Each structure stands twice: as structure tokens, then as C-alpha cells.
Amino acid sequence: NNGNEPWRVGAGWSGRACGIAADGATFLVLDEVGKQLWRFDPAHTAWAEKPWVALTPANSLAAPRALALGDTVAWVLDGDKLLALPYTDLAHPLPVELPGGAGTGPFLAAGGDRLVIAAADRVRAYTPTPAGPYAALWESAAPLQKVVALAADRESAKLARKK
């Protein structure tokens, strides 16, 4: 699509996403209505093509709120629960326990396999360990108010706040 046909952008899909992240030439989209994860391929929106592929069954999530992609795992904030969805088995999310009972969301971002969470009290970064539990990497020195967006790469995290 070259943008001259706005009714075809995304093959008519709208208003259901609560999270979207680039995954190479495609996008993973967290669907708050269908309560599932999709892959959208913008290179396949022609007539009779199927740009949307369900990666998890419908209603496999309870209350999806946020999405972040690492190198080997997608993280989903589902209600107040944090889930890890390994790319090798997206249909079977694994619960994530963070050290010290740290709060989750409402914003997630990832760089490599480091997860960054902006919660009500702090911004924190975590990494999975070979033994399974997550290890804390760092946290902000003070609470950050009015966070509206969060992004991360392998070395840093950036956030946007309202004035």
C-alpha cells in the first residue's frame, strides 16, 4: 500500500490494539478486544492475502494492557500480571515474578532481552537469569510522575512525561 488507499491500510483493522511493536518487517499487535496476540504483515495487504495471523488463541489473555518485544521473548502486561511469551511457544505464556514484589506497568519496553517497566513508583529494568527468575538491573533514583510513554534499547531507556 502506498498510502493512497486509506481504507485498505491494515486490511481494514482498527481500534482494537493496546500494544504494537515492530518485529523485523512485520508487527506484533496486542488485541484488547480479542484478548490475543497477532502478527500483521504490511507487505501482504492485497486482495485475498492474509496480513493478519493469530499468534495466540482468542481470549487467551484476560485483560491485555501493554506489549514489549525482546530478542527471544514477548512480554505482555495482562491485567496486573506480567507474562513472558517465548517466541518458540507464543501460545503458552509464562508468568513472570519480579524480584522484591516490584509493581508492573502501565508501560513496558524492551531492548535485547532486558525488560524495562515504568510502574507507579519507579522505572526499573530486569533481565531473565539462566535459573529462571528475573534479576533487577537498575531502578530510577526517585519516583517519576506523569509518564506517558517508554522506549528502550540494549543500553538505555527513555521516557516521555507530561508537563
mmCIF file with all atom_site columns, C-alpha atoms in Angstrom:
data_model
loop_
_atom_site.group_PDB
_atom_site.id
_atom_site.type_symbol
_atom_site.label_atom_id
_atom_site.label_alt_id
_atom_site.label_comp_id
_atom_site.label_asym_id
_atom_site.label_entity_id
_atom_site.label_seq_id
_atom_site.pdbx_PDB_ins_code
_atom_site.Cartn_x
_atom_site.Cartn_y
_atom_site.Cartn_z
_atom_site.occupancy
_atom_site.B_iso_or_equiv
_atom_site.pdbx_formal_charge
_atom_site.auth_seq_id
_atom_site.auth_comp_id
_atom_site.auth_asym_id
_atom_site.auth_atom_id
_atom_site.pdbx_PDB_model_num
ATOM 1   C CA . ASN A 1 1   ? 0.000   0.000   0.000  1.00 0.00 ? 1   ASN A CA 1
ATOM 2   C CA . ASN A 1 2   ? 1.400   3.393   -0.957 1.00 0.00 ? 2   ASN A CA 1
ATOM 3   C CA . GLY A 1 3   ? -0.854  5.350   1.389  1.00 0.00 ? 3   GLY A CA 1
ATOM 4   C CA . ASN A 1 4   ? -3.224  6.474   -1.364 1.00 0.00 ? 4   ASN A CA 1
ATOM 5   C CA . GLU A 1 5   ? -5.850  3.940   -0.315 1.00 0.00 ? 5   GLU A CA 1
ATOM 6   C CA . PRO A 1 6   ? -6.509  4.660   3.363  1.00 0.00 ? 6   PRO A CA 1
ATOM 7   C CA . TRP A 1 7   ? -9.450  2.234   3.532  1.00 0.00 ? 7   TRP A CA 1
ATOM 8   C CA . ARG A 1 8   ? -7.006  -0.633  2.895  1.00 0.00 ? 8   ARG A CA 1
ATOM 9   C CA . VAL A 1 9   ? -4.341  0.295   5.426  1.00 0.00 ? 9   VAL A CA 1
ATOM 10  C CA . GLY A 1 10  ? -4.071  -2.685  7.747  1.00 0.00 ? 10  GLY A CA 1
ATOM 11  C CA . ALA A 1 11  ? -6.692  -4.532  5.704  1.00 0.00 ? 11  ALA A CA 1
ATOM 12  C CA . GLY A 1 12  ? -9.455  -2.649  7.472  1.00 0.00 ? 12  GLY A CA 1
ATOM 13  C CA . TRP A 1 13  ? -8.306  -3.384  11.023 1.00 0.00 ? 13  TRP A CA 1
ATOM 14  C CA . SER A 1 14  ? -8.811  -0.592  13.559 1.00 0.00 ? 14  SER A CA 1
ATOM 15  C CA . GLY A 1 15  ? -9.404  0.327   17.146 1.00 0.00 ? 15  GLY A CA 1
ATOM 16  C CA . ARG A 1 16  ? -8.508  -2.921  18.877 1.00 0.00 ? 16  ARG A CA 1
ATOM 17  C CA . ALA A 1 17  ? -4.816  -2.514  19.680 1.00 0.00 ? 17  ALA A CA 1
ATOM 18  C CA . CYS A 1 18  ? -3.497  -1.741  23.137 1.00 0.00 ? 18  CYS A CA 1
ATOM 19  C CA . GLY A 1 19  ? 0.078   -2.511  22.109 1.00 0.00 ? 19  GLY A CA 1
ATOM 20  C CA . ILE A 1 20  ? 2.095   -2.725  18.901 1.00 0.00 ? 20  ILE A CA 1
ATOM 21  C CA . ALA A 1 21  ? 5.788   -3.398  18.286 1.00 0.00 ? 21  ALA A CA 1
ATOM 22  C CA . ALA A 1 22  ? 7.937   -3.824  15.199 1.00 0.00 ? 22  ALA A CA 1
ATOM 23  C CA . ASP A 1 23  ? 9.255   -7.328  14.607 1.00 0.00 ? 23  ASP A CA 1
ATOM 24  C CA . GLY A 1 24  ? 11.503  -7.072  11.567 1.00 0.00 ? 24  GLY A CA 1
ATOM 25  C CA . ALA A 1 25  ? 9.313   -6.394  8.538  1.00 0.00 ? 25  ALA A CA 1
ATOM 26  C CA . THR A 1 26  ? 6.110   -7.254  10.434 1.00 0.00 ? 26  THR A CA 1
ATOM 27  C CA . PHE A 1 27  ? 4.401   -6.031  13.595 1.00 0.00 ? 27  PHE A CA 1
ATOM 28  C CA . LEU A 1 28  ? 3.098   -7.820  16.650 1.00 0.00 ? 28  LEU A CA 1
ATOM 29  C CA . VAL A 1 29  ? -0.197  -6.361  17.814 1.00 0.00 ? 29  VAL A CA 1
ATOM 30  C CA . LEU A 1 30  ? -1.816  -6.888  21.194 1.00 0.00 ? 30  LEU A CA 1
ATOM 31  C CA . ASP A 1 31  ? -5.593  -7.035  20.729 1.00 0.00 ? 31  ASP A CA 1
ATOM 32  C CA . GLU A 1 32  ? -7.565  -5.891  23.765 1.00 0.00 ? 32  GLU A CA 1
ATOM 33  C CA . VAL A 1 33  ? -10.920 -6.944  22.258 1.00 0.00 ? 33  VAL A CA 1
ATOM 34  C CA . GLY A 1 34  ? -9.974  -10.427 21.036 1.00 0.00 ? 34  GLY A CA 1
ATOM 35  C CA . LYS A 1 35  ? -7.600  -10.784 24.032 1.00 0.00 ? 35  LYS A CA 1
ATOM 36  C CA . GLN A 1 36  ? -4.861  -12.250 21.900 1.00 0.00 ? 36  GLN A CA 1
ATOM 37  C CA . LEU A 1 37  ? -1.613  -11.519 20.044 1.00 0.00 ? 37  LEU A CA 1
ATOM 38  C CA . TRP A 1 38  ? -1.463  -11.084 16.255 1.00 0.00 ? 38  TRP A CA 1
ATOM 39  C CA . ARG A 1 39  ? 1.211   -10.671 13.596 1.00 0.00 ? 39  ARG A CA 1
ATOM 40  C CA . PHE A 1 40  ? 0.482   -8.035  10.939 1.00 0.00 ? 40  PHE A CA 1
ATOM 41  C CA . ASP A 1 41  ? 2.435   -8.137  7.677  1.00 0.00 ? 41  ASP A CA 1
ATOM 42  C CA . PRO A 1 42  ? 2.066   -4.832  5.798  1.00 0.00 ? 42  PRO A CA 1
ATOM 43  C CA . ALA A 1 43  ? 3.648   -6.396  2.696  1.00 0.00 ? 43  ALA A CA 1
ATOM 44  C CA . HIS A 1 44  ? 0.615   -8.665  2.268  1.00 0.00 ? 44  HIS A CA 1
ATOM 45  C CA . THR A 1 45  ? -2.469  -6.450  2.193  1.00 0.00 ? 45  THR A CA 1
ATOM 46  C CA . ALA A 1 46  ? -3.518  -7.134  -1.411 1.00 0.00 ? 46  ALA A CA 1
ATOM 47  C CA . TRP A 1 47  ? -6.819  -8.730  -2.312 1.00 0.00 ? 47  TRP A CA 1
ATOM 48  C CA . ALA A 1 48  ? -7.122  -12.307 -0.977 1.00 0.00 ? 48  ALA A CA 1
ATOM 49  C CA . GLU A 1 49  ? -3.901  -12.060 1.044  1.00 0.00 ? 49  GLU A CA 1
ATOM 50  C CA . LYS A 1 50  ? -3.962  -12.608 4.778  1.00 0.00 ? 50  LYS A CA 1
ATOM 51  C CA . PRO A 1 51  ? -1.961  -9.877  6.514  1.00 0.00 ? 51  PRO A CA 1
ATOM 52  C CA . TRP A 1 52  ? -3.228  -10.863 9.977  1.00 0.00 ? 52  TRP A CA 1
ATOM 53  C CA . VAL A 1 53  ? -2.113  -14.108 11.602 1.00 0.00 ? 53  VAL A CA 1
ATOM 54  C CA . ALA A 1 54  ? -3.277  -15.020 15.109 1.00 0.00 ? 54  ALA A CA 1
ATOM 55  C CA . LEU A 1 55  ? -0.281  -15.999 17.253 1.00 0.00 ? 55  LEU A CA 1
ATOM 56  C CA . THR A 1 56  ? -2.328  -16.897 20.306 1.00 0.00 ? 56  THR A CA 1
ATOM 57  C CA . PRO A 1 57  ? -5.884  -18.220 20.541 1.00 0.00 ? 57  PRO A CA 1
ATOM 58  C CA . ALA A 1 58  ? -8.769  -15.777 21.020 1.00 0.00 ? 58  ALA A CA 1
ATOM 59  C CA . ASN A 1 59  ? -9.415  -14.996 24.702 1.00 0.00 ? 59  ASN A CA 1
ATOM 60  C CA . SER A 1 60  ? -6.081  -16.482 25.762 1.00 0.00 ? 60  SER A CA 1
ATOM 61  C CA . LEU A 1 61  ? -5.384  -13.296 27.751 1.00 0.00 ? 61  LEU A CA 1
ATOM 62  C CA . ALA A 1 62  ? -7.598  -11.880 30.483 1.00 0.00 ? 62  ALA A CA 1
ATOM 63  C CA . ALA A 1 63  ? -7.070  -8.100  30.189 1.00 0.00 ? 63  ALA A CA 1
ATOM 64  C CA . PRO A 1 64  ? -4.167  -7.219  27.858 1.00 0.00 ? 64  PRO A CA 1
ATOM 65  C CA . ARG A 1 65  ? -2.681  -3.768  28.526 1.00 0.00 ? 65  ARG A CA 1
ATOM 66  C CA . ALA A 1 66  ? 0.874   -3.480  27.158 1.00 0.00 ? 66  ALA A CA 1
ATOM 67  C CA . LEU A 1 67  ? 3.416   -5.253  24.920 1.00 0.00 ? 67  LEU A CA 1
ATOM 68  C CA . ALA A 1 68  ? 7.216   -5.246  24.627 1.00 0.00 ? 68  ALA A CA 1
ATOM 69  C CA . LEU A 1 69  ? 9.456   -7.378  22.391 1.00 0.00 ? 69  LEU A CA 1
ATOM 70  C CA . GLY A 1 70  ? 12.860  -8.726  23.347 1.00 0.00 ? 70  GLY A CA 1
ATOM 71  C CA . ASP A 1 71  ? 15.209  -10.845 21.249 1.00 0.00 ? 71  ASP A CA 1
ATOM 72  C CA . THR A 1 72  ? 13.679  -14.183 22.286 1.00 0.00 ? 72  THR A CA 1
ATOM 73  C CA . VAL A 1 73  ? 10.523  -13.302 24.194 1.00 0.00 ? 73  VAL A CA 1
ATOM 74  C CA . ALA A 1 74  ? 7.485   -11.025 24.040 1.00 0.00 ? 74  ALA A CA 1
ATOM 75  C CA . TRP A 1 75  ? 6.264   -9.594  27.321 1.00 0.00 ? 75  TRP A CA 1
ATOM 76  C CA . VAL A 1 76  ? 2.601   -8.831  27.872 1.00 0.00 ? 76  VAL A CA 1
ATOM 77  C CA . LEU A 1 77  ? 1.049   -6.975  30.755 1.00 0.00 ? 77  LEU A CA 1
ATOM 78  C CA . ASP A 1 78  ? -2.226  -8.853  31.256 1.00 0.00 ? 78  ASP A CA 1
ATOM 79  C CA . GLY A 1 79  ? -4.257  -7.081  33.918 1.00 0.00 ? 79  GLY A CA 1
ATOM 80  C CA . ASP A 1 80  ? -1.821  -6.865  36.832 1.00 0.00 ? 80  ASP A CA 1
ATOM 81  C CA . LYS A 1 81  ? 0.124   -9.952  35.716 1.00 0.00 ? 81  LYS A CA 1
ATOM 82  C CA . LEU A 1 82  ? 3.304   -9.870  33.674 1.00 0.00 ? 82  LEU A CA 1
ATOM 83  C CA . LEU A 1 83  ? 3.623   -12.716 31.166 1.00 0.00 ? 83  LEU A CA 1
ATOM 84  C CA . ALA A 1 84  ? 6.569   -13.884 29.077 1.00 0.00 ? 84  ALA A CA 1
ATOM 85  C CA . LEU A 1 85  ? 5.740   -15.426 25.701 1.00 0.00 ? 85  LEU A CA 1
ATOM 86  C CA . PRO A 1 86  ? 8.807   -17.195 24.295 1.00 0.00 ? 86  PRO A CA 1
ATOM 87  C CA . TYR A 1 87  ? 8.952   -16.861 20.506 1.00 0.00 ? 87  TYR A CA 1
ATOM 88  C CA . THR A 1 88  ? 9.331   -20.643 20.319 1.00 0.00 ? 88  THR A CA 1
ATOM 89  C CA . ASP A 1 89  ? 5.942   -21.122 22.040 1.00 0.00 ? 89  ASP A CA 1
ATOM 90  C CA . LEU A 1 90  ? 3.831   -17.955 21.923 1.00 0.00 ? 90  LEU A CA 1
ATOM 91  C CA . ALA A 1 91  ? 0.627   -19.837 22.682 1.00 0.00 ? 91  ALA A CA 1
ATOM 92  C CA . HIS A 1 92  ? 1.795   -20.743 26.192 1.00 0.00 ? 92  HIS A CA 1
ATOM 93  C CA . PRO A 1 93  ? 2.560   -17.599 28.234 1.00 0.00 ? 93  PRO A CA 1
ATOM 94  C CA . LEU A 1 94  ? 4.655   -17.980 31.361 1.00 0.00 ? 94  LEU A CA 1
ATOM 95  C CA . PRO A 1 95  ? 4.035   -15.880 34.486 1.00 0.00 ? 95  PRO A CA 1
ATOM 96  C CA . VAL A 1 96  ? 6.936   -13.596 35.438 1.00 0.00 ? 96  VAL A CA 1
ATOM 97  C CA . GLU A 1 97  ? 7.786   -12.994 39.078 1.00 0.00 ? 97  GLU A CA 1
ATOM 98  C CA . LEU A 1 98  ? 9.817   -9.848  39.583 1.00 0.00 ? 98  LEU A CA 1
ATOM 99  C CA . PRO A 1 99  ? 12.264  -9.562  42.488 1.00 0.00 ? 99  PRO A CA 1
ATOM 100 C CA . GLY A 1 100 ? 11.045  -7.830  45.612 1.00 0.00 ? 100 GLY A CA 1
ATOM 101 C CA . GLY A 1 101 ? 7.420   -7.856  44.518 1.00 0.00 ? 101 GLY A CA 1
ATOM 102 C CA . ALA A 1 102 ? 8.013   -4.880  42.216 1.00 0.00 ? 102 ALA A CA 1
ATOM 103 C CA . GLY A 1 103 ? 4.952   -3.366  40.604 1.00 0.00 ? 103 GLY A CA 1
ATOM 104 C CA . THR A 1 104 ? 4.140   -3.751  36.924 1.00 0.00 ? 104 THR A CA 1
ATOM 105 C CA . GLY A 1 105 ? 3.109   -1.305  34.240 1.00 0.00 ? 105 GLY A CA 1
ATOM 106 C CA . PRO A 1 106 ? 1.417   0.528   32.866 1.00 0.00 ? 106 PRO A CA 1
ATOM 107 C CA . PHE A 1 107 ? 4.339   0.887   30.420 1.00 0.00 ? 107 PHE A CA 1
ATOM 108 C CA . LEU A 1 108 ? 6.678   -1.825  29.114 1.00 0.00 ? 108 LEU A CA 1
ATOM 109 C CA . ALA A 1 109 ? 9.693   -1.575  26.789 1.00 0.00 ? 109 ALA A CA 1
ATOM 110 C CA . ALA A 1 110 ? 12.500  -3.957  25.902 1.00 0.00 ? 110 ALA A CA 1
ATOM 111 C CA . GLY A 1 111 ? 15.983  -3.880  24.466 1.00 0.00 ? 111 GLY A CA 1
ATOM 112 C CA . GLY A 1 112 ? 17.608  -7.216  23.698 1.00 0.00 ? 112 GLY A CA 1
ATOM 113 C CA . ASP A 1 113 ? 16.245  -9.390  26.464 1.00 0.00 ? 113 ASP A CA 1
ATOM 114 C CA . ARG A 1 114 ? 16.128  -6.619  29.030 1.00 0.00 ? 114 ARG A CA 1
ATOM 115 C CA . LEU A 1 115 ? 12.686  -5.595  30.173 1.00 0.00 ? 115 LEU A CA 1
ATOM 116 C CA . VAL A 1 116 ? 12.023  -2.035  31.348 1.00 0.00 ? 116 VAL A CA 1
ATOM 117 C CA . ILE A 1 117 ? 8.871   -1.256  33.328 1.00 0.00 ? 117 ILE A CA 1
ATOM 118 C CA . ALA A 1 118 ? 7.505   2.143   34.268 1.00 0.00 ? 118 ALA A CA 1
ATOM 119 C CA . ALA A 1 119 ? 5.346   1.496   37.315 1.00 0.00 ? 119 ALA A CA 1
ATOM 120 C CA . ALA A 1 120 ? 3.639   3.971   39.624 1.00 0.00 ? 120 ALA A CA 1
ATOM 121 C CA . ASP A 1 121 ? 6.603   4.193   41.963 1.00 0.00 ? 121 ASP A CA 1
ATOM 122 C CA . ARG A 1 122 ? 9.747   3.801   39.784 1.00 0.00 ? 122 ARG A CA 1
ATOM 123 C CA . VAL A 1 123 ? 11.179  2.848   36.408 1.00 0.00 ? 123 VAL A CA 1
ATOM 124 C CA . ARG A 1 124 ? 13.040  -0.463  36.678 1.00 0.00 ? 124 ARG A CA 1
ATOM 125 C CA . ALA A 1 125 ? 14.977  -2.754  34.351 1.00 0.00 ? 125 ALA A CA 1
ATOM 126 C CA . TYR A 1 126 ? 15.170  -6.550  34.603 1.00 0.00 ? 126 TYR A CA 1
ATOM 127 C CA . THR A 1 127 ? 16.799  -9.435  32.809 1.00 0.00 ? 127 THR A CA 1
ATOM 128 C CA . PRO A 1 128 ? 15.950  -13.135 32.891 1.00 0.00 ? 128 PRO A CA 1
ATOM 129 C CA . THR A 1 129 ? 18.547  -15.365 34.505 1.00 0.00 ? 129 THR A CA 1
ATOM 130 C CA . PRO A 1 130 ? 19.578  -18.861 33.373 1.00 0.00 ? 130 PRO A CA 1
ATOM 131 C CA . ALA A 1 131 ? 17.963  -20.294 36.508 1.00 0.00 ? 131 ALA A CA 1
ATOM 132 C CA . GLY A 1 132 ? 14.601  -18.770 35.589 1.00 0.00 ? 132 GLY A CA 1
ATOM 133 C CA . PRO A 1 133 ? 13.900  -15.838 37.921 1.00 0.00 ? 133 PRO A CA 1
ATOM 134 C CA . TYR A 1 134 ? 14.420  -12.272 36.780 1.00 0.00 ? 134 TYR A CA 1
ATOM 135 C CA . ALA A 1 135 ? 17.250  -10.149 38.174 1.00 0.00 ? 135 ALA A CA 1
ATOM 136 C CA . ALA A 1 136 ? 16.976  -6.412  38.767 1.00 0.00 ? 136 ALA A CA 1
ATOM 137 C CA . LEU A 1 137 ? 19.447  -4.362  36.703 1.00 0.00 ? 137 LEU A CA 1
ATOM 138 C CA . TRP A 1 138 ? 18.648  -0.828  37.861 1.00 0.00 ? 138 TRP A CA 1
ATOM 139 C CA . GLU A 1 139 ? 15.877  1.461   39.017 1.00 0.00 ? 139 GLU A CA 1
ATOM 140 C CA . SER A 1 140 ? 15.246  5.188   38.875 1.00 0.00 ? 140 SER A CA 1
ATOM 141 C CA . ALA A 1 141 ? 16.508  7.133   41.873 1.00 0.00 ? 141 ALA A CA 1
ATOM 142 C CA . ALA A 1 142 ? 13.154  8.775   42.521 1.00 0.00 ? 142 ALA A CA 1
ATOM 143 C CA . PRO A 1 143 ? 9.535   8.311   41.507 1.00 0.00 ? 143 PRO A CA 1
ATOM 144 C CA . LEU A 1 144 ? 8.711   9.711   38.092 1.00 0.00 ? 144 LEU A CA 1
ATOM 145 C CA . GLN A 1 145 ? 5.335   11.361  37.744 1.00 0.00 ? 145 GLN A CA 1
ATOM 146 C CA . LYS A 1 146 ? 3.135   11.707  34.651 1.00 0.00 ? 146 LYS A CA 1
ATOM 147 C CA . VAL A 1 147 ? 4.911   9.129   32.474 1.00 0.00 ? 147 VAL A CA 1
ATOM 148 C CA . VAL A 1 148 ? 3.094   8.788   29.128 1.00 0.00 ? 148 VAL A CA 1
ATOM 149 C CA . ALA A 1 149 ? 5.486   6.654   27.047 1.00 0.00 ? 149 ALA A CA 1
ATOM 150 C CA . LEU A 1 150 ? 8.542   4.417   27.440 1.00 0.00 ? 150 LEU A CA 1
ATOM 151 C CA . ALA A 1 151 ? 11.134  3.109   24.970 1.00 0.00 ? 151 ALA A CA 1
ATOM 152 C CA . ALA A 1 152 ? 14.310  1.071   25.400 1.00 0.00 ? 152 ALA A CA 1
ATOM 153 C CA . ASP A 1 153 ? 17.246  -0.366  23.507 1.00 0.00 ? 153 ASP A CA 1
ATOM 154 C CA . ARG A 1 154 ? 20.114  -2.551  24.697 1.00 0.00 ? 154 ARG A CA 1
ATOM 155 C CA . GLU A 1 155 ? 21.889  0.282   26.514 1.00 0.00 ? 155 GLU A CA 1
ATOM 156 C CA . SER A 1 156 ? 19.281  2.712   27.755 1.00 0.00 ? 156 SER A CA 1
ATOM 157 C CA . ALA A 1 157 ? 15.666  3.577   28.408 1.00 0.00 ? 157 ALA A CA 1
ATOM 158 C CA . LYS A 1 158 ? 13.879  6.799   27.519 1.00 0.00 ? 158 LYS A CA 1
ATOM 159 C CA . LEU A 1 159 ? 10.564  8.036   28.765 1.00 0.00 ? 159 LEU A CA 1
ATOM 160 C CA . ALA A 1 160 ? 8.189   10.855  27.976 1.00 0.00 ? 160 ALA A CA 1
ATOM 161 C CA . ARG A 1 161 ? 6.334   12.754  30.664 1.00 0.00 ? 161 ARG A CA 1
ATOM 162 C CA . LYS A 1 162 ? 3.576   15.317  30.647 1.00 0.00 ? 162 LYS A CA 1
ATOM 163 C CA . LYS A 1 163 ? 4.490   18.734  31.988 1.00 0.00 ? 163 LYS A CA 1
#
